[in-house]
Amino acid sequence: MPISQSLITPDLALAFDIKLSALHNHCLQEIHPPIHAPSSNHDVQKGIHLNPHNSSDFADSSELGGSGPSDEPARTLKRPRLVWTPQLHKRFVDAVAHLGIKNAVPKTIMQLMSVDGLTRENVASHLQKYRLYLKRMQGLSSSGSVNGALGINGGGNVVDPATDHLFASGPMPPQFLPFVPVPAMHPYPHPRIGGSAAAVHPQMQMHNYRHVAGGPFSSGVAADGQYDHPHHFLGRQLQPSPRHRVGGGGNGGIGVGGIPPFVENLGSADGSSGGNMKILTLFPTGDD
DNA sequence: GCTCCAATAT
DNA sequence: AATATTGGAG
């Protein structure tokens, strides 16, 4: 019986893929134009391209004697580890900021991000770490600092205004945070709530993306904040989620405004290496 | 049953 | 260290 094929094929492919991905990691990558309201839209165009790699070593990963997972069995296949590039993280942070703590749950965030291939688990995992990061920060800032300038949140915690961002919109009365954050016009409905702040530099320590895309800070995340690698797809087909994604009708509440692509500082703020890293920390100028 | 979250595993 | 996976809880 052909059982062996259906079974070992994915299995072997898996093993291979893992190694391959570890080597040239060709995950997903794409850019995401401002989309919106998936509820009543058929054009749920997601399109962020996460591209951890872009080496020009070899470009063909879809033809390895059929060992590639890019075959038919889109299910039961293990997808490569998601790499949270600065761009992706940015998207994430923006989504969280715009949703507010209350709605900032994995599913919602995932929907808002509208990143193809992103699963709820991915977001959940990242969110967990993100929360931890925030918590840590709060604990640190609260002790020793007696600044009246600091913002005190409902939680009674004192946070640095420069980093409070997320929490700023958390305990706050979500008069407009619930959903439909964007009026369908501006990317940032209310930046002061937590939009810009969040983007400032809440960079949890993600590994160095020395190979993010072309260059460390030269190109890669070019001025437009997106990669310029039209090709490189690969990885996942569509609908990678074994579970159901955006219910289209199930939720219907998340207005989603589409987070505009912004630039973010790639280099670590600490300038660990050399110190020549000129973190521009471009603010999302979404202030207006 | 689904989602969240914290803990745990890779 | 960064993500994934698991298990309990709502």
Coordinates of N, CA, C and O (backbone and C1' of nucleotides) in Angstrom, one line a residue, chain A residues 81-82 84 122 125 205, chain C residues 1-6:
Chain A
R81 N 10.2 27.3 11.8 CA 10.0 28.3 12.9 C 9.8 29.7 12.4 O 10.5 30.1 11.5
L82 N 8.9 30.3 13.0 CA 8.7 31.7 12.6 C 9.8 32.6 13.1 O 10.2 32.5 14.3
W84 N 10.7 36.2 14.0 CA 10.1 37.5 14.2 C 11.1 38.6 13.8 O 11.9 39.1 14.6
N122 N 1.6 31.3 17.0 CA 2.8 32.2 16.8 C 2.7 33.4 17.6 O 3.6 33.8 18.4
S125 N 2.7 32.9 21.4 CA 4.0 32.7 21.9 C 4.8 34.0 22.0 O 5.4 34.4 23.0
Q205 N 14.5 41.7 23.2 CA 15.8 41.3 22.6 C 15.6 40.2 21.6 O 15.6 39.0 21.9
Chain C
dA1 P 18.8 34.0 27.7 O5' 19.1 33.6 26.2 C5' 19.9 34.3 25.3 C4' 19.2 34.4 23.9 C3' 17.8 34.9 24.0 O3' 17.5 35.6 22.8 C1' 17.7 32.6 23.4
dA2 P 16.1 36.2 22.6 O5' 15.5 35.1 21.6 C5' 16.0 34.9 20.3 C4' 15.2 33.9 19.6 C3' 13.7 34.3 19.4 O3' 13.3 33.9 18.2 C1' 13.8 32.2 20.5
dT3 P 12.0 34.6 17.6 O5' 11.1 33.3 17.3 C5' 11.0 32.3 18.3 C4' 10.6 31.0 17.7 C3' 9.1 30.9 17.5 O3' 8.8 29.9 16.5 C1' 9.8 29.5 19.3
dA4 P 7.3 29.5 16.2 O5' 7.2 28.0 16.6 C5' 8.2 27.3 17.3 C4' 7.8 25.9 17.7 C3' 6.4 25.5 17.5 O3' 6.3 24.1 17.3 C1' 6.8 25.7 19.8
dT5 P 5.0 23.4 17.1 O5' 4.6 22.8 18.5 C5' 5.7 22.1 19.2 C4' 5.1 21.6 20.5 C3' 3.7 21.1 20.5 O3' 3.7 19.8 21.2 C1' 4.0 22.7 22.2
dT6 P 2.3 19.1 21.4 O5' 2.0 19.4 22.9 C5' 3.1 19.2 23.9 C4' 2.6 19.5 25.3 C3' 1.2 18.9 25.6 O3' 1.3 18.3 26.9 C1' 1.3 21.2 26.1

